[in-house]
C-alpha cells in the first residue's frame, strides 16, 4: 500500500496550516499502512509548515508526501522572497535551519535526514524536507 503514496496539496499559508498538515499526513500514513512512521512524520510536517509560516507568513505553500525507494519524503515549498546578496541568503538559511531543531532531533532519532535549499524559482522560495526510513 505504501508504493502508491504520492500526494501534493497547497496550503493557504495561515498559522492554522500546521494543524491541517498534521491531520493530512497522519491520515495518509494510516491509509497507506505506514503507521510506524506516523508520529515522527506528523511532527515533521508540522515543523516544516510552522517554519515556513514564521519566515513567510500568510503565503501559500505546497506540501508533498511521497513514498519512494523505501523512504517517506515530506517536502514543503514556500514563497520566501529571494535575498539580494549571498551573505543575506546564507544568514537567513542559518536562522531557518537553527529554528528547525525539533525537526532535526526527531528525524535524527528515527535515522532519517532533513534539509533545506532554495526552491530555484525566479521569485525565490525555499524547499525544506524530511526523509524517514521504515
C-alpha positions as CSV (number, residue, x, y, z in Angstrom):
1,X,0.0,0.0,0.0
2,X,2.9,2.4,0.6
3,X,4.0,2.2,-3.0
4,X,1.1,4.4,-4.2
5,X,1.6,7.1,-1.6
6,X,2.1,10.3,-3.6
7,X,0.2,13.4,-2.7
8,X,0.7,17.1,-3.1
9,X,-1.5,19.8,-1.9
10,X,-1.5,23.6,-1.4
11,X,-2.0,25.2,2.0
12,X,-3.2,28.8,2.1
13,X,-0.4,29.9,4.5
14,X,-2.0,30.8,7.8
15,X,-0.8,29.6,11.2
16,X,-3.6,27.0,11.2
17,X,-1.9,25.2,8.3
18,X,0.3,23.3,10.7
19,X,-2.7,21.5,12.1
20,X,-4.0,20.8,8.6
21,X,-0.7,19.3,7.7
22,X,-0.6,17.1,10.8
23,X,-4.1,15.8,10.2
24,X,-3.5,15.1,6.5
25,X,-0.1,13.4,7.0
26,X,-1.4,11.3,9.8
27,X,-4.4,10.1,7.8
28,X,-2.4,9.4,4.7
29,X,0.1,7.2,6.6
30,X,-2.6,5.3,8.3
31,X,-4.4,4.7,5.0
32,X,-1.2,3.5,3.3
33,X,0.0,1.2,6.1
34,X,2.8,3.3,7.4
35,X,1.6,3.8,11.0
36,X,5.1,3.1,12.4
37,X,6.2,6.4,10.8
38,X,3.1,8.4,11.7
39,X,4.3,10.1,14.9
40,X,7.6,11.4,13.5
41,X,6.1,12.2,10.1
42,X,3.3,14.3,11.7
43,X,5.8,16.2,13.8
44,X,8.0,16.7,10.7
45,X,5.1,18.1,8.6
46,X,4.1,20.4,11.4
47,X,7.6,21.7,11.9
48,X,8.1,22.3,8.1
49,X,4.9,24.2,7.8
50,X,5.4,26.1,11.1
51,X,8.9,27.2,10.0
52,X,7.6,28.3,6.6
53,X,4.9,30.3,8.2
54,X,7.4,32.0,10.6
55,X,9.7,33.0,7.7
56,X,7.0,33.8,5.1
57,X,3.7,34.4,6.9
58,X,0.3,34.2,5.1
59,X,1.8,33.0,1.8
60,X,0.6,29.8,0.1
61,X,2.8,26.8,0.4
62,X,2.9,23.3,-1.2
63,X,3.2,20.1,0.8
64,X,4.3,16.9,-0.8
65,X,4.1,13.5,0.8
66,X,5.7,10.7,-1.2
67,X,6.9,7.2,-0.7
68,X,9.9,6.3,-2.9
69,X,12.9,4.0,-2.6
70,X,11.6,2.6,0.8
71,X,11.5,6.0,2.4
72,X,8.9,8.6,3.2
73,X,9.7,12.0,1.8
74,X,7.8,15.1,3.2
75,X,8.7,18.2,1.2
76,X,7.4,21.7,1.7
77,X,7.8,24.5,-0.8
78,X,7.2,28.1,0.4
79,X,7.4,31.5,-1.2
80,X,10.2,33.1,0.8
81,X,11.5,36.0,-1.3
82,X,14.9,35.8,-2.7
83,X,17.6,37.8,-0.9
84,X,19.7,40.4,-2.8
85,X,23.0,39.1,-1.6
86,X,24.6,35.7,-1.0
87,X,25.5,36.8,2.6
88,X,21.9,37.7,3.4
89,X,20.7,34.4,1.9
90,X,23.1,32.4,3.9
91,X,22.2,34.3,7.1
92,X,18.6,33.6,6.5
93,X,19.2,29.9,5.8
94,X,21.2,29.5,9.0
95,X,18.4,31.2,11.0
96,X,15.8,28.9,9.5
97,X,18.0,25.8,10.0
98,X,18.6,26.7,13.7
99,X,14.8,27.2,14.2
100,X,14.2,23.6,13.0
101,X,16.0,22.0,16.0
102,X,12.9,19.9,16.9
103,X,12.6,18.5,13.4
104,X,16.3,17.7,13.4
105,X,16.1,15.9,16.7
106,X,13.0,13.8,15.7
107,X,14.3,12.9,12.3
108,X,17.8,12.1,13.5
109,X,16.3,9.8,16.3
110,X,14.4,7.9,13.6
111,X,17.5,7.5,11.4
112,X,16.3,9.9,8.8
113,X,17.6,13.1,7.2
114,X,16.3,16.6,6.7
115,X,17.4,19.8,5.0
116,X,16.5,23.0,3.2
117,X,17.6,24.7,0.0
118,X,16.5,27.4,-2.3
119,X,13.5,26.3,-4.4
120,X,15.2,27.6,-7.6
121,X,12.3,29.6,-8.9
122,X,12.6,33.1,-10.4
123,X,10.7,34.6,-7.5
124,X,12.7,32.7,-4.8
125,X,11.2,30.3,-2.4
126,X,12.5,27.6,-0.1
127,X,12.3,23.9,-0.3
128,X,12.5,22.0,3.1
129,X,12.2,18.3,3.5
130,X,12.3,15.4,5.9
131,X,13.2,11.8,4.9
132,X,12.1,8.9,7.1
133,X,13.0,5.2,6.7
134,X,10.9,2.3,7.9
